[in-house]
Short mmCIF file of C-alpha atoms and ligand atoms in Angstrom, two decimals:
data_model
loop_
_atom_site.label_atom_id
_atom_site.label_comp_id
_atom_site.label_asym_id
_atom_site.label_seq_id
_atom_site.Cartn_x
_atom_site.Cartn_y
_atom_site.Cartn_z
CA MET V 281 22.68 21.97 34.57
CA ALA V 282 19.56 20.14 33.40
CA ALA V 283 19.94 18.13 30.10
CA SER V 284 19.22 20.41 27.12
CA LEU V 285 15.77 20.15 25.50
CA ASP V 286 15.08 19.00 21.92
CA PRO V 287 14.46 22.30 20.18
CA HIS V 288 11.71 20.77 18.06
CA ASP V 289 10.07 19.06 20.96
CA LEU V 290 10.38 21.32 23.91
CA TYR V 291 7.61 19.65 25.87
CA ASP V 292 8.73 16.11 25.13
CA VAL V 293 5.56 15.33 23.26
CA ARG V 294 7.29 12.22 21.93
CA SER V 295 7.28 10.75 25.54
CA LEU V 296 3.55 10.80 25.38
CA LEU V 297 3.53 8.30 22.22
CA SER V 298 3.43 4.65 22.49
CA ASP V 299 6.38 2.47 21.32
CA GLU V 300 4.43 1.55 18.09
CA GLU V 301 3.66 5.22 17.42
CA ARG V 302 7.40 6.20 17.82
CA MET V 303 8.30 3.31 15.53
CA VAL V 304 5.91 4.61 12.85
CA GLN V 305 7.29 8.05 13.22
CA ASP V 306 10.94 6.94 12.93
CA SER V 307 10.30 4.85 9.90
CA VAL V 308 8.59 7.72 7.98
CA ALA V 309 11.22 10.11 9.14
CA ARG V 310 13.87 7.91 7.59
CA PHE V 311 11.99 7.60 4.37
CA THR V 312 11.72 11.43 4.26
CA ASP V 313 15.36 11.98 5.06
CA GLU V 314 16.72 9.38 2.68
CA ARG V 315 14.19 9.37 -0.27
CA VAL V 316 12.31 12.67 -0.24
CA LEU V 317 14.60 15.41 0.86
CA PRO V 318 17.42 14.61 -1.59
CA ILE V 319 15.12 15.02 -4.59
CA ILE V 320 12.16 17.28 -3.61
CA GLY V 321 13.73 20.80 -4.28
CA ASP V 322 14.52 19.66 -7.82
CA CYS V 323 10.88 18.19 -8.24
CA PHE V 324 9.46 21.39 -7.06
CA ASP V 325 11.56 23.36 -9.36
CA ARG V 326 10.66 21.29 -12.34
CA GLY V 327 7.09 20.94 -11.33
CA VAL V 328 6.94 17.24 -11.12
CA PHE V 329 5.42 14.77 -8.68
CA PRO V 330 7.88 11.99 -7.79
CA ALA V 331 5.61 9.23 -8.72
CA ASP V 332 8.43 6.60 -8.58
CA LEU V 333 8.21 6.90 -4.81
CA ILE V 334 4.64 5.40 -4.77
CA PRO V 335 5.62 1.71 -4.32
CA GLU V 336 7.94 2.62 -1.38
CA ILE V 337 5.17 4.77 0.21
CA ALA V 338 2.84 1.67 -0.23
CA GLY V 339 5.50 -0.61 1.04
CA LEU V 340 5.84 1.34 4.17
CA GLY V 341 2.03 0.84 4.70
CA LEU V 342 1.25 4.54 4.44
CA LEU V 343 -1.76 4.13 1.99
CA GLY V 344 -4.84 3.46 4.17
CA SER V 345 -2.84 3.11 7.17
CA SER V 346 -5.83 3.39 9.48
CA LEU V 347 -8.01 0.91 7.57
CA PRO V 348 -8.46 -2.65 8.66
CA THR V 349 -5.89 -5.17 7.46
CA GLU V 350 -8.55 -7.44 5.93
CA TYR V 351 -8.92 -4.75 3.18
CA GLY V 352 -5.06 -4.23 2.76
CA GLY V 353 -4.95 -1.37 5.43
CA GLY V 354 -2.38 -0.95 8.07
CA GLY V 355 -4.70 -1.07 11.06
CA MET V 356 -2.87 1.76 12.90
CA ASN V 357 -4.47 4.29 15.17
CA ALA V 358 -5.21 7.94 14.34
CA VAL V 359 -2.13 9.26 16.13
CA SER V 360 0.07 7.05 13.99
CA TYR V 361 -1.70 8.41 10.93
CA GLY V 362 -1.06 12.08 12.18
CA LEU V 363 2.58 11.23 12.70
CA ILE V 364 2.76 9.80 9.13
CA CYS V 365 1.39 13.10 7.85
CA GLN V 366 3.73 15.16 10.03
CA GLU V 367 6.88 13.36 8.74
CA LEU V 368 5.88 13.34 5.16
CA GLU V 369 5.11 17.06 5.27
CA ARG V 370 8.52 17.67 6.80
CA GLY V 371 9.65 16.63 3.39
CA ASP V 372 7.04 18.35 1.24
CA SER V 373 3.14 19.15 1.39
CA GLY V 374 2.76 17.59 -1.98
CA ILE V 375 3.98 14.15 -0.72
CA ARG V 376 1.65 14.43 2.28
CA SER V 377 -1.18 15.54 -0.08
CA PHE V 378 -0.75 12.43 -2.15
CA VAL V 379 -1.15 10.13 0.89
CA SER V 380 -3.98 12.24 2.40
CA VAL V 381 -5.96 12.05 -0.80
CA GLN V 382 -5.47 8.35 -1.32
CA SER V 383 -6.00 7.46 2.30
CA SER V 384 -8.60 9.77 3.74
CA LEU V 385 -10.43 10.91 0.59
CA CYS V 386 -10.53 7.92 -1.52
CA MET V 387 -9.95 4.74 0.49
CA TYR V 388 -11.96 5.95 3.39
CA PRO V 389 -15.14 6.70 1.44
CA ILE V 390 -15.04 3.31 -0.14
CA PHE V 391 -14.42 1.79 3.27
CA ALA V 392 -17.08 3.84 5.06
CA TYR V 393 -19.78 4.14 2.34
CA GLY V 394 -18.98 1.41 -0.19
CA SER V 395 -20.43 -1.96 -0.87
CA GLU V 396 -18.51 -5.11 0.15
CA GLU V 397 -17.89 -5.79 -3.47
CA GLN V 398 -16.32 -2.18 -4.03
CA LYS V 399 -14.24 -2.73 -0.85
CA ARG V 400 -12.88 -5.95 -2.00
CA ARG V 401 -12.34 -4.78 -5.55
CA PHE V 402 -10.60 -1.53 -4.86
CA LEU V 403 -9.13 -1.19 -1.31
CA PRO V 404 -6.27 -3.84 -1.48
CA ASP V 405 -5.01 -2.53 -4.78
CA MET V 406 -5.22 1.07 -3.48
CA ALA V 407 -3.23 0.20 -0.30
CA ALA V 408 -0.65 -1.46 -2.62
CA GLY V 409 -0.31 1.77 -4.67
CA LYS V 410 -1.43 -0.04 -7.78
CA VAL V 411 -4.70 1.89 -8.11
CA ILE V 412 -4.53 5.69 -7.48
CA GLY V 413 -7.57 7.65 -6.57
CA CYS V 414 -8.63 11.30 -6.60
CA PHE V 415 -11.52 13.09 -4.89
CA GLY V 416 -13.76 15.41 -6.94
CA LEU V 417 -15.76 17.93 -4.85
CA THR V 418 -14.70 21.31 -5.72
CA GLU V 419 -16.22 22.91 -8.86
CA PRO V 420 -15.04 25.79 -10.87
CA HIS V 421 -17.74 28.18 -9.65
CA GLY V 422 -16.69 27.95 -5.89
CA GLY V 423 -15.40 25.47 -3.53
CA SER V 424 -16.29 26.74 -0.13
CA ASP V 425 -20.01 26.02 -0.70
CA PRO V 426 -20.00 22.48 -2.03
CA GLY V 427 -23.75 22.18 -1.39
CA ASN V 428 -24.18 24.50 -4.34
CA MET V 429 -23.15 21.63 -6.79
CA LYS V 430 -23.61 21.75 -10.49
CA THR V 431 -22.36 18.33 -11.39
CA HIS V 432 -25.29 16.00 -11.62
CA ALA V 433 -26.17 12.34 -12.25
CA ARG V 434 -29.46 11.08 -13.48
CA ARG V 435 -30.68 7.43 -13.42
CA ASP V 436 -30.83 5.77 -16.86
CA GLY V 437 -32.09 2.13 -16.41
CA GLY V 438 -29.45 0.38 -14.20
CA ASP V 439 -26.84 3.14 -14.90
CA TRP V 440 -26.26 6.81 -14.14
CA ILE V 441 -25.50 9.56 -16.68
CA LEU V 442 -22.96 11.89 -15.07
CA ASN V 443 -22.39 15.51 -16.47
CA GLY V 444 -20.20 18.32 -15.01
CA ALA V 445 -16.67 19.33 -14.01
CA LYS V 446 -14.41 19.41 -11.06
CA MET V 447 -11.60 21.75 -10.38
CA TRP V 448 -8.26 21.74 -8.40
CA ILE V 449 -8.30 18.00 -7.92
CA THR V 450 -5.03 16.47 -6.37
CA ASN V 451 -3.88 13.34 -8.17
CA GLY V 452 -6.41 13.93 -10.99
CA GLY V 453 -4.05 13.21 -13.72
CA LEU V 454 -2.54 10.10 -11.99
CA ALA V 455 -5.73 8.59 -10.90
CA HIS V 456 -7.18 5.27 -12.03
CA ILE V 457 -10.39 6.15 -10.27
CA ALA V 458 -12.16 9.44 -9.16
CA ILE V 459 -14.64 9.59 -6.23
CA VAL V 460 -16.91 12.09 -7.69
CA TRP V 461 -19.72 13.77 -5.76
CA ALA V 462 -22.80 14.66 -7.81
CA MET V 463 -26.35 15.96 -7.27
CA THR V 464 -29.14 13.50 -8.05
CA ASP V 465 -32.79 13.44 -7.55
CA GLU V 466 -32.15 11.80 -4.30
CA GLY V 467 -29.52 14.31 -3.08
CA ILE V 468 -25.69 14.36 -3.33
CA GLN V 469 -24.24 11.02 -3.97
CA GLY V 470 -20.74 9.52 -4.56
CA PHE V 471 -19.69 7.69 -7.69
CA LEU V 472 -16.55 5.67 -8.55
CA VAL V 473 -15.63 6.94 -11.98
CA GLU V 474 -13.02 4.88 -13.70
CA ARG V 475 -10.36 6.11 -16.14
CA GLY V 476 -11.42 4.93 -19.61
CA MET V 477 -15.20 5.43 -19.05
CA LYS V 478 -16.35 7.26 -22.19
CA GLY V 479 -16.73 10.97 -21.58
CA PHE V 480 -14.43 11.16 -18.53
CA GLU V 481 -11.34 13.35 -19.17
CA THR V 482 -8.79 14.95 -16.97
CA ARG V 483 -6.51 17.98 -17.73
CA ASP V 484 -3.58 18.87 -15.45
CA ILE V 485 -3.34 22.48 -14.16
CA HIS V 486 0.09 24.09 -14.89
CA ARG V 487 1.84 27.33 -13.91
CA LYS V 488 1.14 26.76 -10.26
CA MET V 489 3.41 28.63 -7.77
CA SER V 490 2.46 26.24 -4.88
CA LEU V 491 2.44 22.43 -4.44
CA ARG V 492 4.60 22.22 -7.50
CA ALA V 493 5.69 18.63 -6.66
CA SER V 494 1.99 17.38 -6.76
CA VAL V 495 -0.36 16.80 -9.64
CA THR V 496 -3.55 19.07 -9.65
CA SER V 497 -6.09 18.69 -12.38
CA GLU V 498 -9.54 19.39 -13.65
CA LEU V 499 -12.00 16.67 -14.23
CA PHE V 500 -14.60 16.74 -17.06
CA PHE V 501 -17.71 14.51 -17.24
CA ASP V 502 -19.69 14.54 -20.55
CA HIS V 503 -22.59 12.07 -20.42
CA VAL V 504 -20.37 9.43 -18.63
CA ARG V 505 -22.31 6.33 -18.16
CA VAL V 506 -21.62 4.94 -14.60
CA PRO V 507 -23.01 1.61 -13.54
CA ASP V 508 -25.06 1.54 -10.41
CA ALA V 509 -22.50 -0.84 -8.95
CA ASN V 510 -20.04 2.09 -8.95
CA ARG V 511 -22.31 4.23 -6.78
CA LEU V 512 -21.41 4.43 -3.06
CA PRO V 513 -24.59 3.05 -1.41
CA GLY V 514 -23.79 3.99 2.07
CA VAL V 515 -24.41 7.76 2.16
CA ARG V 516 -26.56 10.50 0.75
CA GLY V 517 -26.25 14.26 1.18
CA LEU V 518 -23.41 16.66 1.87
CA LYS V 519 -22.37 14.82 5.07
CA GLY V 520 -20.85 12.06 2.72
CA PRO V 521 -18.12 14.24 1.40
CA LEU V 522 -17.77 16.29 4.56
CA GLY V 523 -17.23 13.15 6.53
CA CYS V 524 -14.32 12.32 4.31
CA LEU V 525 -13.00 15.83 4.81
CA THR V 526 -13.03 15.49 8.51
CA GLN V 527 -10.66 12.50 8.08
CA ALA V 528 -8.29 14.30 5.79
CA ARG V 529 -8.46 17.64 7.75
CA TYR V 530 -7.44 15.76 10.77
CA GLY V 531 -4.22 14.60 9.08
CA ILE V 532 -3.73 18.08 7.85
CA THR V 533 -3.69 19.39 11.38
CA TRP V 534 -0.46 17.30 11.90
CA GLY V 535 1.26 17.80 8.48
CA PRO V 536 2.14 21.45 8.73
CA ILE V 537 3.90 20.73 12.10
CA GLY V 538 6.42 18.80 10.00
CA ALA V 539 6.75 21.81 7.61
CA ALA V 540 7.14 24.22 10.39
CA ILE V 541 9.94 22.03 12.11
CA ALA V 542 11.79 21.84 8.79
CA CYS V 543 11.71 25.66 8.37
CA SER V 544 12.56 26.52 12.01
CA SER V 545 15.33 24.00 12.00
CA GLN V 546 17.05 25.52 9.12
CA ALA V 547 16.39 29.05 10.40
CA ILE V 548 18.15 28.13 13.75
CA ASP V 549 21.17 26.57 11.89
CA TYR V 550 21.41 29.57 9.56
CA ALA V 551 21.11 32.05 12.35
CA ARG V 552 23.84 30.57 14.43
CA GLU V 553 26.26 30.61 11.55
CA ARG V 554 25.47 33.86 9.66
CA ILE V 555 27.71 36.66 11.03
CA ILE V 556 26.39 40.08 10.47
CA PHE V 557 27.62 43.25 12.30
CA GLY V 558 30.41 41.04 13.76
CA LYS V 559 28.23 38.52 15.46
CA PRO V 560 25.86 35.69 14.59
CA ILE V 561 22.37 36.94 13.86
CA ALA V 562 21.16 34.30 16.46
CA ALA V 563 22.94 36.50 19.06
CA THR V 564 20.53 39.36 18.40
CA GLN V 565 17.37 39.81 20.41
CA ALA V 566 15.15 40.31 17.39
CA VAL V 567 16.19 36.99 15.79
CA GLN V 568 15.97 35.02 19.09
CA LEU V 569 12.53 36.48 19.61
CA LYS V 570 11.50 35.07 16.26
CA LEU V 571 13.05 31.74 16.82
CA ALA V 572 11.55 31.44 20.38
CA ASP V 573 8.22 32.27 19.10
CA MET V 574 8.46 29.56 16.37
CA ALA V 575 9.23 27.03 19.25
CA ARG V 576 6.22 28.27 21.21
CA ARG V 577 3.83 27.89 18.30
CA ILE V 578 5.16 24.48 17.17
CA THR V 579 4.79 23.24 20.77
CA LEU V 580 1.13 24.39 21.05
CA ALA V 581 0.38 22.86 17.66
CA GLN V 582 1.95 19.45 18.67
CA LEU V 583 -0.10 19.42 21.83
CA LEU V 584 -3.39 20.37 19.93
CA SER V 585 -2.94 17.53 17.37
CA LEU V 586 -1.89 14.91 19.90
CA GLN V 587 -5.04 15.66 21.96
CA LEU V 588 -7.16 15.63 18.76
CA GLY V 589 -5.67 12.26 17.87
CA ARG V 590 -6.34 10.85 21.27
CA LEU V 591 -9.95 12.10 20.98
CA LYS V 592 -10.31 10.45 17.49
CA ASP V 593 -8.92 7.23 18.84
CA ALA V 594 -11.46 7.36 21.58
CA GLY V 595 -14.19 8.02 19.07
CA ARG V 596 -14.93 11.42 20.48
CA MET V 597 -13.44 13.83 18.01
CA GLN V 598 -15.85 16.61 16.67
CA PRO V 599 -15.57 18.40 13.29
CA THR V 600 -15.46 21.72 15.07
CA GLN V 601 -12.34 20.60 17.03
CA VAL V 602 -10.74 19.54 13.70
CA SER V 603 -11.57 23.02 12.16
CA LEU V 604 -9.79 24.79 15.17
CA ALA V 605 -6.67 22.74 14.79
CA LYS V 606 -6.61 22.96 10.96
CA TRP V 607 -6.85 26.79 11.31
CA ASN V 608 -4.37 27.09 14.06
CA ASN V 609 -1.73 24.68 12.74
CA VAL V 610 -1.67 25.73 9.14
CA ARG V 611 -1.58 29.45 10.19
CA MET V 612 1.26 28.52 12.51
CA ALA V 613 3.32 26.76 9.82
CA ILE V 614 2.77 29.51 7.05
CA ASP V 615 3.79 32.23 9.45
CA ILE V 616 6.93 30.22 10.52
CA ALA V 617 7.76 29.41 6.90
CA ARG V 618 7.64 33.18 5.90
CA GLU V 619 9.66 34.20 9.07
CA ALA V 620 12.33 31.53 8.38
CA ARG V 621 12.52 32.71 4.83
CA ASP V 622 13.18 36.20 6.14
CA ILE V 623 15.89 35.00 8.51
CA LEU V 624 17.75 33.46 5.64
CA GLY V 625 17.72 36.74 3.85
CA GLY V 626 18.40 36.60 0.05
CA ALA V 627 19.40 32.83 0.40
CA GLY V 628 15.82 32.27 1.58
CA ILE V 629 14.31 32.87 -1.87
CA THR V 630 16.10 29.76 -3.51
CA VAL V 631 14.86 26.20 -3.30
CA GLU V 632 18.38 25.29 -2.07
CA TYR V 633 16.77 26.03 1.34
CA VAL V 634 13.36 24.81 2.40
CA PRO V 635 11.34 27.76 3.78
CA ILE V 636 10.30 29.36 0.44
CA ARG V 637 9.17 25.91 -0.88
CA HIS V 638 7.13 25.27 2.34
CA ALA V 639 5.71 28.86 2.40
CA LEU V 640 4.51 28.49 -1.20
CA ASN V 641 2.97 25.03 -0.49
CA LEU V 642 1.18 26.17 2.56
CA GLU V 643 -0.49 28.76 0.52
CA SER V 644 -2.51 25.84 -0.86
CA VAL V 645 -2.83 24.02 2.43
CA ILE V 646 -4.36 27.07 4.03
CA THR V 647 -7.02 27.16 1.16
CA TYR V 648 -7.79 23.58 0.49
CA GLU V 649 -9.81 21.31 2.74
CA GLY V 650 -11.75 24.46 3.74
CA THR V 651 -10.15 27.84 3.70
CA GLU V 652 -8.92 29.44 7.00
CA THR V 653 -12.11 31.68 6.96
CA VAL V 654 -14.30 28.63 6.57
CA HIS V 655 -12.78 26.96 9.61
CA GLN V 656 -12.98 30.30 11.58
CA LEU V 657 -16.73 30.45 10.70
CA VAL V 658 -17.15 26.77 11.67
CA VAL V 659 -15.82 27.65 15.13
CA GLY V 660 -17.76 30.85 15.30
CA ARG V 661 -21.00 28.90 14.56
CA GLU V 662 -20.24 26.40 17.16
CA ILE V 663 -19.69 28.98 19.98
CA THR V 664 -22.55 31.35 19.01
CA GLY V 665 -25.11 28.94 17.57
CA ILE V 666 -25.36 31.31 14.54
CA ASN V 667 -24.55 30.40 11.04
CA ALA V 668 -22.58 33.24 9.45
CA PHE V 669 -21.73 31.62 6.14
P1 TGC L 926 -24.04 21.93 6.90
O1 TGC L 926 -25.45 22.33 7.03
O2 TGC L 926 -23.19 22.47 8.09
O3 TGC L 926 -23.80 20.38 6.93
C1 TGC L 926 -24.50 19.45 6.01
C2 TGC L 926 -24.48 18.05 6.57
O4 TGC L 926 -23.16 17.67 6.80
C3 TGC L 926 -22.79 17.47 8.12
N1 TGC L 926 -21.43 17.96 8.43
C4 TGC L 926 -20.41 17.24 8.64
N2 TGC L 926 -20.23 15.91 8.53
C5 TGC L 926 -19.00 15.32 8.85
N3 TGC L 926 -17.86 16.13 8.91
C6 TGC L 926 -17.99 17.49 8.89
N4 TGC L 926 -16.95 18.31 8.81
C7 TGC L 926 -19.27 18.07 8.64
N5 TGC L 926 -19.77 19.37 8.51
C8 TGC L 926 -21.06 19.29 8.44
C9 TGC L 926 -23.89 18.13 8.89
O5 TGC L 926 -24.04 17.61 10.20
C10 TGC L 926 -25.00 17.96 7.91
O6 TGC L 926 -25.42 16.70 8.03
P2 TGC L 926 -27.12 16.45 7.95
O7 TGC L 926 -27.25 14.94 8.37
O8 TGC L 926 -27.80 17.26 8.90
O9 TGC L 926 -27.55 16.65 6.59
O10 TGC L 926 -23.39 22.37 5.57
P3 TGC L 926 -23.22 23.67 5.04
O11 TGC L 926 -23.77 23.73 3.59
O12 TGC L 926 -23.64 24.79 5.87
O13 TGC L 926 -21.55 23.77 4.79
C11 TGC L 926 -20.79 24.06 5.85
C12 TGC L 926 -19.38 24.26 5.47
C13 TGC L 926 -19.15 25.68 4.80
C14 TGC L 926 -18.58 24.17 6.69
C15 TGC L 926 -18.82 23.25 4.32
O14 TGC L 926 -19.55 23.36 3.09
C16 TGC L 926 -17.36 23.17 4.06
O15 TGC L 926 -16.76 22.59 4.79
N6 TGC L 926 -16.90 23.95 3.03
C17 TGC L 926 -15.58 23.86 2.62
C18 TGC L 926 -15.37 22.82 1.52
C19 TGC L 926 -14.02 22.21 1.51
O16 TGC L 926 -13.39 22.01 2.51
N7 TGC L 926 -13.70 21.56 0.36
C20 TGC L 926 -12.60 20.64 0.30
C21 TGC L 926 -12.48 19.92 -1.08
S1 TGC L 926 -11.46 18.52 -1.06
C22 TGC L 926 -9.91 19.20 -0.79
O17 TGC L 926 -9.68 20.37 -0.79
C23 TGC L 926 -8.76 18.25 -0.93
S2 TGC L 926 -7.14 18.87 -0.87
C24 TGC L 926 -6.45 17.37 -0.62
C25 TGC L 926 -5.03 17.46 -0.53
O18 TGC L 926 -4.33 17.62 -1.46
O19 TGC L 926 -4.45 17.22 0.57
P1 FAD L 927 -13.84 30.21 -3.01
O1 FAD L 927 -14.82 29.27 -2.35
O2 FAD L 927 -14.29 30.98 -4.24
O3 FAD L 927 -13.38 31.25 -1.80
C1 FAD L 927 -12.79 32.48 -2.16
C2 FAD L 927 -12.46 33.37 -1.01
O4 FAD L 927 -13.73 33.75 -0.35
C3 FAD L 927 -11.73 32.63 0.15
O5 FAD L 927 -10.88 33.46 0.73
C4 FAD L 927 -12.83 32.18 1.14
O6 FAD L 927 -12.35 32.02 2.47
C5 FAD L 927 -13.83 33.33 0.98
N1 FAD L 927 -15.05 33.02 1.41
C6 FAD L 927 -15.89 32.12 0.90
N2 FAD L 927 -17.13 32.09 1.52
C7 FAD L 927 -17.07 33.08 2.56
C8 FAD L 927 -17.93 33.57 3.63
N3 FAD L 927 -19.13 33.13 3.80
N4 FAD L 927 -17.51 34.63 4.45
C9 FAD L 927 -16.22 34.99 4.29
N5 FAD L 927 -15.32 34.63 3.19
C10 FAD L 927 -15.82 33.70 2.48
N6 FAD L 927 -10.81 20.07 -4.12
C11 FAD L 927 -11.22 18.87 -4.26
O7 FAD L 927 -12.43 18.55 -4.27
N7 FAD L 927 -10.36 17.79 -4.30
C12 FAD L 927 -9.02 17.88 -4.25
O8 FAD L 927 -8.25 16.95 -4.35
C13 FAD L 927 -8.49 19.31 -4.20
N8 FAD L 927 -7.08 19.57 -4.18
C14 FAD L 927 -6.70 20.87 -4.23
C15 FAD L 927 -5.30 21.08 -4.39
C16 FAD L 927 -4.86 22.40 -4.50
C17 FAD L 927 -3.46 22.73 -4.79
C18 FAD L 927 -5.81 23.46 -4.40
C19 FAD L 927 -5.28 24.82 -4.37
C20 FAD L 927 -7.13 23.23 -4.04
C21 FAD L 927 -7.54 22.00 -3.97
N9 FAD L 927 -8.91 21.66 -3.91
C22 FAD L 927 -9.43 20.27 -4.01
C23 FAD L 927 -9.93 22.72 -3.87
C24 FAD L 927 -10.03 23.43 -2.53
O9 FAD L 927 -10.78 22.63 -1.61
C25 FAD L 927 -10.79 24.81 -2.80
O10 FAD L 927 -9.83 25.64 -3.49
C26 FAD L 927 -11.26 25.38 -1.49
O11 FAD L 927 -12.22 24.71 -0.89
C27 FAD L 927 -11.66 26.83 -1.77
O12 FAD L 927 -12.53 27.02 -2.89
P2 FAD L 927 -12.35 27.98 -4.03
O13 FAD L 927 -10.94 27.91 -4.35
O14 FAD L 927 -13.40 27.88 -5.11
O15 FAD L 927 -12.45 29.39 -3.29
#
């Protein structure tokens, strides 16, 4: 009989990785197993982000992992970044969110659009986890259409005066700096707003039922005076923030694979042991069908993200391809988390088991970084040539 297959890697996708990529995956997997999984159910329950893990996350080189080493980055390729996201989200979407925001939404724009002085001033400390960033694009009146931005900045001598508000901002309450996108007379521009600047306040959002082990905040700007040296000089227009989103969304195509593996793994173990009507529920056709379908969908998502990563590393990845994978992979994971929750019966509603936590977290993941509908419409626009937004 042939050797049995890995139930979470039926197509041996791991054999398509380089030694270095496998090493990155293994070291982050160890961190998740040893440091995240023992505490995360409790953090979720209490609604607390485990900030004491930040130095270890930084020590593993997970902040700015794809940026060049001269700025403190890890110099890793896109597939490695994807594997980092996958293994972190196997622990919790909130931990992956923390890393996505710091790496793709804060360090990336400083690297891609910042001045040399900004890069030297901020990036090494951000890679070390000493300076935490947040990314302010969404506003209270509607996030899907960020071009309709009310936050604005006007020139005042050598400075800018910033007014407005941002909503649903990951890491907001933790952040030392906020990358804030604002409308100006010269189009949308990005500003590095530092905590302590007069008129800049943050307020954490509570009573969340999702991403409870993550900080989500509102940002307020009341005549904040920002020096021109804190403006990102390298980009103007909506393509600035959307270019950052492409980086983060790419990582998010991988993350939910980890969440799905965590849920299906627990569902398989539970179904083999749970005896109902005199036999394990895994021995029923209905439950096997569900488990087989999970394996099928995880396998497809793994192949999709790996090919996307190879395209990104070859400099050929297109935003529409990212939209298709974000839509497919988050939908795959949320369906699997809900199905796994069902297989666990009543036990599935407690945080003693992982599916309910992942299912609730994925309610945010399917909404942020572009809702599922937004990504479907991006793909629709690509294949019809008609903008339906
Ligand atoms: P549109 O006319 O399509 O584009 C305007 C300009 O931007 C360029 N562009 C992109 N560039 C890079 N990457 C992309 N994905 C891009 N999409 C568009 C485009 O070429 C154009 O450039 P130019 O030079 O011609 O000016 O813009 P639109 O107004 O029609 O909007 C399109 C739409 C709806 C897809 C866009 O607004 C959108 O993606 N909306 C969703 C907003 C969103 O995703 N917000 C996320 C906020 S951040 C967040 O959620 C973080 S959660 C983090 C965590 O905790 O992990
Ligand atoms: P809306 O834009 O009001 O959408 C409401 C509904 O309308 C959705 O179902 C949407 O799909 C649908 N819809 C919109 N337009 C159309 C259309 N043309 N056709 C059909 N349906 C449509 N933002 C940041 O800037 N930075 C962050 O760090 C950040 N972190 C977040 C963390 C969490 C936990 C959450 C929940 C959100 C976060 N966001 C962040 C905000 C997130 O990006 C937005 O919630 C998201 O873009 C959707 O915006 P909205 O909530 O205003 O919904």
